[in-house]
Short mmCIF file of C-alpha atoms (C1' of nucleotides) in Angstrom, two decimals:
data_model
loop_
_atom_site.label_atom_id
_atom_site.label_comp_id
_atom_site.label_asym_id
_atom_site.label_seq_id
_atom_site.Cartn_x
_atom_site.Cartn_y
_atom_site.Cartn_z
CA MET A 1 49.60 -25.77 74.27
CA THR A 2 48.09 -26.50 70.89
CA GLU A 3 49.29 -30.04 70.65
CA GLU A 4 50.37 -30.63 67.10
CA ARG A 5 49.02 -33.97 66.08
CA PRO A 6 50.50 -34.90 62.77
CA TYR A 7 48.45 -37.30 60.76
CA HIS A 8 51.06 -39.94 61.33
CA HIS A 9 51.96 -40.61 64.89
CA GLY A 10 55.44 -41.61 63.90
CA ASN A 11 56.04 -44.14 66.62
CA LEU A 12 52.72 -45.77 67.18
CA ARG A 13 53.92 -49.30 67.46
CA VAL A 14 56.29 -48.48 70.26
CA ALA A 15 53.79 -46.20 71.94
CA LEU A 16 51.25 -49.02 71.89
CA LEU A 17 53.65 -51.47 73.41
CA ASP A 18 54.66 -49.02 76.12
CA ALA A 19 51.11 -48.18 77.03
CA ALA A 20 50.14 -51.82 76.88
CA GLU A 21 52.91 -52.81 79.21
CA ARG A 22 51.80 -50.24 81.72
CA VAL A 23 48.16 -51.29 81.55
CA LEU A 24 49.24 -54.88 81.84
CA ARG A 25 51.17 -54.10 84.99
CA GLU A 26 48.50 -51.92 86.54
CA GLN A 27 45.33 -53.72 85.58
CA GLY A 28 46.15 -57.10 84.09
CA ALA A 29 45.79 -58.56 80.64
CA ASP A 30 42.03 -58.89 80.87
CA GLN A 31 41.60 -55.16 81.18
CA LEU A 32 43.81 -54.40 78.25
CA ALA A 33 41.64 -53.03 75.44
CA LEU A 34 43.04 -51.92 72.13
CA ARG A 35 40.53 -49.10 72.02
CA ASP A 36 41.65 -47.81 75.36
CA LEU A 37 45.24 -47.73 74.23
CA ALA A 38 44.26 -45.88 71.09
CA ARG A 39 42.26 -43.34 73.04
CA GLU A 40 45.03 -42.76 75.47
CA ILE A 41 47.63 -42.31 72.77
CA GLY A 42 45.29 -40.10 70.79
CA VAL A 43 44.77 -42.09 67.65
CA SER A 44 41.64 -43.56 66.21
CA HIS A 45 40.23 -46.84 67.41
CA ALA A 46 41.34 -48.74 64.33
CA ALA A 47 44.88 -47.42 64.16
CA PRO A 48 46.44 -50.17 66.27
CA ARG A 49 45.38 -52.69 63.67
CA ARG A 50 48.07 -51.39 61.34
CA HIS A 51 50.68 -52.63 63.77
CA PHE A 52 49.02 -55.62 65.33
CA PRO A 53 46.54 -57.58 63.25
CA ASN A 54 44.64 -58.46 66.38
CA ARG A 55 44.72 -58.20 70.11
CA GLN A 56 46.52 -61.46 70.63
CA ALA A 57 49.34 -60.31 68.40
CA LEU A 58 49.98 -57.39 70.70
CA LEU A 59 49.93 -59.64 73.73
CA ASP A 60 52.34 -62.00 72.04
CA ALA A 61 54.67 -59.11 71.29
CA LEU A 62 54.58 -58.15 74.93
CA ALA A 63 55.47 -61.69 75.89
CA VAL A 64 58.39 -61.78 73.49
CA ALA A 65 59.67 -58.46 74.84
CA GLY A 66 59.20 -59.82 78.33
CA PHE A 67 61.49 -62.74 77.67
CA ALA A 68 64.14 -60.39 76.33
CA ARG A 69 63.88 -58.20 79.39
CA LEU A 70 63.99 -61.21 81.67
CA ASP A 71 67.07 -62.46 79.90
CA SER A 72 68.95 -59.22 80.35
CA THR A 73 67.86 -59.00 83.97
CA LEU A 74 69.20 -62.46 84.66
CA ARG A 75 72.44 -61.85 82.83
CA THR A 76 73.03 -58.66 84.73
CA ALA A 77 72.38 -60.39 88.03
CA MET A 78 74.65 -63.25 87.15
CA ALA A 79 77.43 -60.99 85.98
CA GLY A 80 77.27 -59.09 89.24
CA ALA A 81 77.66 -62.23 91.31
CA GLY A 82 81.29 -62.98 90.64
CA GLU A 83 82.62 -66.34 89.60
CA ASP A 84 81.59 -68.52 92.48
CA PHE A 85 79.05 -71.07 91.37
CA ALA A 86 76.85 -71.06 94.45
CA SER A 87 76.63 -67.30 94.58
CA ARG A 88 75.80 -67.21 90.88
CA VAL A 89 73.00 -69.67 91.39
CA ARG A 90 71.67 -67.69 94.31
CA ALA A 91 71.87 -64.39 92.47
CA THR A 92 70.16 -65.74 89.40
CA MET A 93 67.38 -67.44 91.31
CA THR A 94 66.75 -64.34 93.36
CA ALA A 95 66.70 -62.13 90.29
CA TYR A 96 64.30 -64.46 88.53
CA THR A 97 61.76 -64.60 91.30
CA ARG A 98 62.01 -60.89 91.84
CA PHE A 99 61.34 -60.24 88.17
CA ALA A 100 58.50 -62.71 88.21
CA THR A 101 56.77 -61.18 91.19
CA ASP A 102 57.39 -57.63 90.03
CA ASN A 103 55.82 -58.46 86.68
CA ALA A 104 53.10 -60.87 87.59
CA ALA A 105 50.73 -60.24 84.73
CA LEU A 106 53.55 -60.21 82.23
CA LEU A 107 54.81 -63.54 83.49
CA GLU A 108 51.40 -64.99 83.00
CA LEU A 109 51.37 -63.81 79.42
CA MET A 110 54.80 -65.28 78.87
CA TYR A 111 53.99 -68.73 80.15
CA THR A 112 50.37 -69.10 79.33
CA SER A 113 49.47 -71.21 76.37
CA LYS A 114 47.09 -68.80 74.73
CA HIS A 115 49.46 -68.47 71.84
CA ARG A 116 48.35 -70.69 69.03
CA PRO A 117 50.21 -69.80 65.89
CA ASP A 118 52.72 -67.46 67.40
CA ALA A 119 53.98 -70.14 69.73
CA LYS A 120 57.14 -70.51 67.72
CA GLN A 121 58.14 -66.90 68.13
CA ILE A 122 57.54 -67.01 71.84
CA ALA A 123 59.34 -70.29 72.32
CA GLU A 124 62.29 -68.76 70.49
CA ALA A 125 62.28 -65.75 72.77
CA ALA A 126 62.18 -68.02 75.77
CA GLU A 127 65.35 -69.72 74.66
CA ALA A 128 67.54 -66.83 75.75
CA PRO A 129 66.84 -67.06 79.47
CA PHE A 130 66.62 -70.81 79.18
CA GLY A 131 70.05 -70.85 77.67
CA LEU A 132 71.37 -68.85 80.56
CA MET A 133 70.16 -71.49 82.96
CA ILE A 134 71.88 -74.12 80.88
CA GLU A 135 75.13 -72.19 80.93
CA LEU A 136 74.88 -71.99 84.68
CA ILE A 137 74.33 -75.72 85.03
CA LEU A 138 77.21 -76.42 82.68
CA GLN A 139 79.48 -74.31 84.85
CA GLY A 140 78.37 -76.24 87.89
CA GLN A 141 79.04 -79.53 86.17
CA ALA A 142 82.43 -78.38 84.94
CA GLU A 143 83.37 -77.41 88.47
CA CYS A 144 82.07 -80.72 89.79
CA LYS A 145 79.50 -78.96 91.93
CA LEU A 146 76.66 -80.65 90.09
CA GLN A 147 76.20 -84.20 88.99
CA GLU A 148 76.80 -85.01 85.37
CA GLY A 149 73.83 -86.09 83.38
CA ASP A 150 71.11 -84.48 81.39
CA THR A 151 71.96 -80.82 81.68
CA ALA A 152 68.74 -79.60 80.16
CA ARG A 153 66.66 -81.64 82.54
CA ILE A 154 68.38 -80.24 85.58
CA GLY A 155 68.07 -76.74 84.21
CA ILE A 156 64.40 -77.11 83.44
CA VAL A 157 63.63 -78.42 86.89
CA LEU A 158 65.47 -75.51 88.45
CA PHE A 159 63.66 -73.07 86.20
CA ALA A 160 60.37 -74.75 87.03
CA THR A 161 60.91 -74.43 90.74
CA LEU A 162 61.48 -70.70 90.44
CA GLN A 163 58.54 -70.29 88.16
CA GLY A 164 56.35 -72.25 90.54
CA ILE A 165 57.34 -70.20 93.56
CA ALA A 166 56.54 -67.04 91.68
CA ALA A 167 53.24 -68.44 90.46
CA LEU A 168 52.12 -69.35 93.96
CA ILE A 169 52.90 -65.88 95.21
CA ASN A 170 51.42 -64.10 92.21
CA GLY A 171 48.29 -66.17 92.59
CA LYS A 172 48.08 -65.03 96.19
CA LEU A 173 48.15 -68.59 97.41
CA VAL A 174 51.30 -67.85 99.36
CA PRO A 175 52.01 -64.53 101.05
CA PRO A 176 54.75 -62.45 99.44
CA GLU A 177 56.73 -62.18 102.67
CA LEU A 178 57.68 -65.80 102.24
CA LEU A 179 59.42 -65.16 98.94
CA ASP A 180 62.97 -64.79 100.18
CA GLY A 181 62.75 -67.76 102.50
CA LEU A 182 61.32 -69.96 99.79
CA VAL A 183 64.02 -68.99 97.36
CA GLU A 184 66.65 -69.69 99.95
CA THR A 185 65.20 -73.12 100.63
CA ALA A 186 65.03 -73.81 96.93
CA VAL A 187 68.64 -72.77 96.44
CA GLU A 188 69.86 -74.96 99.23
CA GLN A 189 67.87 -77.94 98.09
CA PHE A 190 69.05 -77.50 94.56
CA LEU A 191 72.70 -77.29 95.52
CA ARG A 192 72.36 -80.33 97.74
CA GLY A 193 69.97 -82.29 95.59
CA ALA A 194 71.88 -81.95 92.35
CA ARG A 195 75.41 -82.22 93.60
CA PRO A 196 77.54 -85.15 92.52
CA LEU A 197 77.08 -88.46 94.21
CA PRO A 198 79.82 -88.93 96.81
CA MET B 1 10.94 -85.91 70.42
CA THR B 2 9.01 -82.93 71.70
CA GLU B 3 11.50 -81.88 74.31
CA GLU B 4 9.60 -80.84 77.37
CA ARG B 5 11.19 -77.66 78.62
CA PRO B 6 9.74 -76.76 81.94
CA TYR B 7 9.99 -73.12 82.77
CA HIS B 8 12.46 -73.94 85.48
CA HIS B 9 15.46 -75.90 84.44
CA GLY B 10 15.79 -77.43 87.86
CA ASN B 11 19.52 -77.86 87.89
CA LEU B 12 20.87 -74.90 86.04
CA ARG B 13 23.73 -74.10 88.33
CA VAL B 14 25.19 -77.56 88.01
CA ALA B 15 24.49 -77.67 84.30
CA LEU B 16 26.34 -74.40 83.87
CA LEU B 17 29.34 -75.61 85.80
CA ASP B 18 29.45 -78.84 83.83
CA ALA B 19 29.19 -77.12 80.49
CA ALA B 20 31.70 -74.50 81.57
CA GLU B 21 34.20 -77.10 82.60
CA ARG B 22 33.93 -78.77 79.25
CA VAL B 23 34.33 -75.54 77.33
CA LEU B 24 37.25 -74.63 79.55
CA ARG B 25 38.95 -77.89 78.73
CA GLU B 26 38.19 -77.80 75.03
CA GLN B 27 38.63 -74.14 74.22
CA GLY B 28 40.16 -72.34 77.17
CA ALA B 29 38.85 -69.72 79.54
CA ASP B 30 38.98 -66.93 76.97
CA GLN B 31 36.44 -68.66 74.80
CA LEU B 32 34.04 -69.28 77.64
CA ALA B 33 30.98 -67.07 77.12
CA LEU B 34 28.01 -67.10 79.44
CA ARG B 35 25.70 -66.63 76.50
CA ASP B 36 27.11 -69.68 74.77
CA LEU B 37 26.55 -71.80 77.83
CA ALA B 38 23.00 -70.54 78.09
CA ARG B 39 22.35 -71.27 74.42
CA GLU B 40 23.76 -74.74 74.71
CA ILE B 41 21.77 -75.58 77.81
CA GLY B 42 18.66 -74.08 76.29
CA VAL B 43 17.93 -71.22 78.65
CA SER B 44 17.78 -67.53 78.00
CA HIS B 45 20.91 -65.43 77.86
CA ALA B 46 20.30 -63.83 81.24
CA ALA B 47 19.48 -66.97 83.14
CA PRO B 48 23.03 -67.68 84.27
CA ARG B 49 23.02 -64.43 86.15
CA ARG B 50 20.67 -65.95 88.71
CA HIS B 51 23.40 -68.33 89.72
CA PHE B 52 26.56 -66.35 89.06
CA PRO B 53 26.44 -62.58 89.42
CA ASN B 54 29.05 -62.25 86.74
CA ARG B 55 31.39 -64.20 84.56
CA GLN B 56 34.27 -64.09 87.00
CA ALA B 57 32.11 -65.65 89.69
CA LEU B 58 31.58 -68.67 87.50
CA LEU B 59 35.28 -68.92 86.76
CA ASP B 60 36.03 -68.68 90.46
CA ALA B 61 33.57 -71.46 91.17
CA LEU B 62 35.35 -73.60 88.60
CA ALA B 63 38.64 -72.90 90.30
CA VAL B 64 37.30 -73.85 93.70
CA ALA B 65 35.88 -77.06 92.30
CA GLY B 66 39.21 -77.68 90.62
CA PHE B 67 41.06 -77.57 93.90
CA ALA B 68 38.62 -80.04 95.39
CA ARG B 69 39.08 -82.38 92.47
CA LEU B 70 42.84 -82.01 92.65
CA ASP B 71 42.76 -82.80 96.33
CA SER B 72 40.83 -85.99 95.87
CA THR B 73 43.06 -87.01 92.97
CA LEU B 74 46.14 -86.56 95.09
CA ARG B 75 44.69 -88.37 98.06
CA THR B 76 43.69 -91.29 95.90
CA ALA B 77 47.15 -91.47 94.40
CA MET B 78 48.81 -91.28 97.78
CA ALA B 79 46.53 -93.89 99.27
CA GLY B 80 47.37 -96.26 96.45
CA ALA B 81 51.10 -95.91 97.00
CA GLY B 82 51.44 -97.86 100.20
CA GLU B 83 53.29 -96.66 103.24
CA ASP B 84 56.77 -96.15 101.90
CA PHE B 85 57.70 -92.49 101.98
CA ALA B 86 59.63 -92.33 98.74
CA SER B 87 56.96 -94.12 96.79
CA ARG B 88 54.33 -91.86 98.26
CA VAL B 89 56.27 -88.82 97.17
CA ARG B 90 56.71 -90.22 93.73
CA ALA B 91 53.06 -91.17 93.39
CA THR B 92 51.84 -87.81 94.57
CA MET B 93 54.18 -85.83 92.37
CA THR B 94 53.27 -87.89 89.36
CA ALA B 95 49.57 -87.53 90.05
CA TYR B 96 49.91 -83.80 90.47
CA THR B 97 51.71 -83.17 87.23
CA ARG B 98 49.37 -85.49 85.41
CA PHE B 99 46.37 -83.62 86.71
CA ALA B 100 48.00 -80.33 85.89
CA THR B 101 48.78 -81.24 82.32
CA ASP B 102 45.45 -82.96 81.77
CA ASN B 103 43.64 -79.84 82.97
CA ALA B 104 45.83 -77.08 81.70
CA ALA B 105 43.24 -74.34 81.39
CA LEU B 106 41.73 -75.23 84.73
CA LEU B 107 45.11 -75.03 86.41
CA GLU B 108 45.59 -71.60 85.00
CA LEU B 109 42.30 -70.51 86.48
CA MET B 110 43.26 -72.00 89.79
CA TYR B 111 46.58 -70.27 90.10
CA THR B 112 46.02 -67.07 88.25
CA SER B 113 45.49 -63.98 90.28
CA LYS B 114 42.45 -62.71 88.44
CA HIS B 115 40.41 -63.24 91.54
CA ARG B 116 40.06 -59.98 93.39
CA PRO B 117 37.42 -60.29 96.07
CA ASP B 118 36.93 -64.00 95.85
CA ALA B 119 40.55 -64.64 96.63
CA LYS B 120 39.70 -65.81 100.10
CA GLN B 121 37.40 -68.53 98.92
CA ILE B 122 39.94 -69.80 96.45
CA ALA B 123 42.79 -69.67 98.92
CA GLU B 124 40.65 -71.73 101.26
CA ALA B 125 39.96 -74.30 98.59
CA ALA B 126 43.66 -74.49 97.88
CA GLU B 127 44.38 -75.43 101.45
CA ALA B 128 43.14 -78.97 101.02
CA PRO B 129 45.80 -80.11 98.54
CA PHE B 130 48.34 -77.90 100.26
CA GLY B 131 47.59 -79.67 103.50
CA LEU B 132 48.18 -82.98 101.84
CA MET B 133 51.66 -81.90 100.87
CA ILE B 134 52.28 -80.84 104.42
CA GLU B 135 51.14 -84.21 105.72
CA LEU B 136 53.52 -85.89 103.35
CA ILE B 137 56.45 -83.76 104.48
CA LEU B 138 55.55 -84.42 108.11
CA GLN B 139 55.64 -88.11 107.46
CA GLY B 140 59.06 -87.78 105.88
CA GLN B 141 60.32 -85.80 108.81
CA ALA B 142 58.89 -88.26 111.31
CA GLU B 143 60.65 -91.08 109.51
CA CYS B 144 63.87 -89.09 109.40
CA LYS B 145 63.87 -89.10 105.63
CA LEU B 146 63.66 -85.34 105.51
CA GLN B 147 65.46 -82.69 107.45
CA GLU B 148 63.63 -81.05 110.29
CA GLY B 149 62.86 -77.42 109.88
CA ASP B 150 60.14 -75.32 108.41
CA THR B 151 57.72 -77.92 107.14
CA ALA B 152 55.57 -75.50 105.24
CA ARG B 153 58.51 -74.06 103.40
CA ILE B 154 59.67 -77.43 102.21
CA GLY B 155 56.17 -78.33 101.17
CA ILE B 156 55.64 -75.13 99.27
CA VAL B 157 58.90 -75.50 97.39
CA LEU B 158 57.98 -79.03 96.43
CA PHE B 159 54.54 -77.92 95.33
CA ALA B 160 56.09 -75.07 93.40
CA THR B 161 58.42 -77.35 91.52
CA LEU B 162 55.55 -79.50 90.35
CA GLN B 163 53.48 -76.51 89.44
CA GLY B 164 56.39 -75.05 87.51
CA ILE B 165 57.02 -78.20 85.53
CA ALA B 166 53.37 -78.34 84.59
CA ALA B 167 53.33 -74.66 83.67
CA LEU B 168 56.31 -75.01 81.36
CA ILE B 169 54.68 -77.92 79.58
CA ASN B 170 51.25 -76.35 79.43
CA GLY B 171 52.80 -73.19 78.05
CA LYS B 172 54.42 -75.30 75.34
CA LEU B 173 57.86 -74.11 76.35
CA VAL B 174 58.86 -77.68 77.06
CA PRO B 175 57.64 -80.65 75.02
CA PRO B 176 55.23 -82.95 76.85
CA GLU B 177 57.37 -86.01 76.25
CA LEU B 178 59.78 -84.69 78.83
CA LEU B 179 57.18 -84.74 81.58
CA ASP B 180 58.02 -88.09 83.12
CA GLY B 181 61.73 -87.50 83.04
CA LEU B 182 61.39 -84.10 84.62
CA VAL B 183 59.20 -85.42 87.39
CA GLU B 184 61.67 -88.19 88.04
CA THR B 185 64.53 -85.71 88.26
CA ALA B 186 62.49 -83.51 90.56
CA VAL B 187 61.66 -86.44 92.81
CA GLU B 188 65.27 -87.51 93.07
CA GLN B 189 66.51 -84.03 93.73
CA PHE B 190 63.87 -83.47 96.33
CA LEU B 191 64.63 -86.66 98.19
CA ARG B 192 68.32 -85.92 98.10
CA GLY B 193 68.14 -82.21 98.61
CA ALA B 194 65.81 -82.26 101.57
CA ARG B 195 67.12 -85.27 103.41
CA PRO B 196 68.66 -84.84 106.82
CA LEU B 197 72.22 -83.62 107.08
CA PRO B 198 74.49 -86.59 107.71
"C1'" DC C 1 -6.32 -74.37 98.90
"C1'" DC C 2 -5.05 -69.78 98.38
"C1'" DT C 3 -2.53 -65.98 98.91
"C1'" DA C 4 1.80 -63.66 99.67
"C1'" DC C 5 6.63 -64.14 99.05
"C1'" DT C 6 10.75 -66.10 97.02
"C1'" DT C 7 13.24 -68.28 93.45
"C1'" DT C 8 14.28 -68.84 88.92
"C1'" DG C 9 13.84 -67.85 84.05
"C1'" DT C 10 12.66 -64.48 80.00
"C1'" DA C 11 12.67 -60.36 76.96
"C1'" DG C 12 14.53 -56.32 75.87
"C1'" DT C 13 18.11 -52.96 76.17
"C1'" DC C 14 22.61 -50.66 76.63
"C1'" DC C 15 27.32 -50.37 76.05
"C1'" DA C 16 32.17 -51.71 75.25
"C1'" DT C 17 35.10 -53.93 72.29
"C1'" DG C 18 37.34 -56.55 68.52
"C1'" DA C 19 37.20 -57.07 63.67
"C1'" DC C 20 36.63 -55.45 59.22
"C1'" DA C 21 36.10 -52.34 54.98
"C1'" DA C 22 36.40 -48.12 52.46
"C1'" DC C 23 38.54 -43.98 52.25
"C1'" DA C 24 42.24 -40.21 53.41
"C1'" DT C 25 46.72 -38.57 54.23
"C1'" DT C 26 51.53 -38.84 54.31
"C1'" DC C 27 55.91 -40.90 53.07
"C1'" DT C 28 59.30 -42.79 49.95
"C1'" DC C 29 61.54 -43.78 46.01
"C1'" DT C 30 62.55 -43.22 41.40
"C1'" DA D 1 56.32 -34.94 40.10
"C1'" DG D 2 53.90 -39.11 40.46
"C1'" DA D 3 53.02 -43.96 41.82
"C1'" DG D 4 52.60 -47.04 45.27
"C1'" DA D 5 53.24 -48.31 50.02
"C1'" DA D 6 52.49 -47.14 54.93
"C1'" DT D 7 49.81 -45.47 58.20
"C1'" DG D 8 45.45 -43.27 60.16
"C1'" DT D 9 40.39 -42.23 60.10
"C1'" DT D 10 35.41 -43.07 59.83
"C1'" DG D 11 31.83 -46.06 59.77
"C1'" DT D 12 29.82 -50.40 60.60
"C1'" DC D 13 28.84 -55.10 62.42
"C1'" DA D 14 28.59 -58.87 65.62
"C1'" DT D 15 29.48 -60.55 70.09
"C1'" DG D 16 28.97 -60.66 74.74
"C1'" DG D 17 28.61 -58.89 79.58
"C1'" DA D 18 25.68 -56.24 82.59
"C1'" DC D 19 21.32 -54.47 83.93
"C1'" DT D 20 16.07 -53.86 84.37
"C1'" DA D 21 11.35 -55.04 84.21
"C1'" DC D 22 8.43 -58.66 83.88
"C1'" DA D 23 6.62 -63.68 84.09
"C1'" DA D 24 6.22 -68.20 85.69
"C1'" DA D 25 6.91 -71.73 89.04
"C1'" DG D 26 7.82 -73.15 93.67
"C1'" DT D 27 6.91 -72.64 98.81
"C1'" DA D 28 4.73 -71.49 103.21
"C1'" DG D 29 1.60 -69.78 106.56
"C1'" DG D 30 -3.13 -69.10 107.44
#
DNA sequence: CCTACTTTGTAGTCCATGACAACATTCTCT
DNA sequence: AGAGAATGTTGTCATGGACTACAAAGTAGG
């Protein structure tokens, strides 16, 4: 049981991110202390600084990783929904809100404007899931299920609706039981509200 | 210029809230330190504790006040929009997103789930603007401009869309210039997507 | 009024944490 | 092997929240 602790951890950056993600999930961003992470991992209090110049940098890295994970979640959901446009929309919207409510604190990090200089990196990371929404809208327009027009605008509004539903639930302003019903209403309204003019 | 400083400030609670709101707006919640407020107001570092048992309590009070201010903003906007349903919707939605983007940090406080025990108080405060949305939907339903059905659900989805648009802009994921266009798209989609089935 | 009680502010302290600097160890590459 | 770069450690500082004991000002009841 004599734990060998080599001078170099070997994987500290990843270990920090993993531990940070767990703390974020369990206790929120406010409770996330670099020193706690270091203690838990078994390195000295200043070690994290070699990998993240400051606390915010670690949070930003979490946000960037979050967008990547969100993107792959959405793509998986969409791929599993077949080719039908409506079912793709439904699957994607459901997957998004599920991710958002399962990762409340992470979502907050991802969308919150605390990022001053690193904003570019985060905005870039956000483009992946954003792009997916755009692809979806483009499919709908190609199939004449959605009105032509500013694709990005429609996509952003859809994205915003999902994000808003999740935010209301995460903020405990709306009880979680309502999630599925709200998403369903949002899906229906979107499909009806954005379909081509007759 | 000999500033008379009576032992008792006389209005410290209000002074704290005012100063806090300004700091919140100018520098964000993270930068809000009780000791700074005390210094600025000219009281000792522990004085704020007489009015707010801890930092979070002050932030919660700001959030509650924020909901009240939001409510009155929305009611004013709605009152100024005449009786027509569509124009009321438009006015309210515009006022909401304007408030939300003008008070980004405050909005975050209002919706963020950092409130553990005080959640009840904040949820109560949120009911005022929520109720306004409900009233609006009820009017639309009464005038047969909206489908019958779960009023609250429709209202929450509408609210969520606005909140989401504001969040995307506040988080700098979407440039602010797009605000008006996005709101317009959201209004149109809402009016079309939630209108009665033909 | 004046005395007891309450409210509100002050002074002093403790502790956790982020940031930084100086130094130590290990790795890597030639 | 040796030089320089990475990566960790120890030590230190400043900030800020939380807490306690004390002081001053307000407020009532007698």
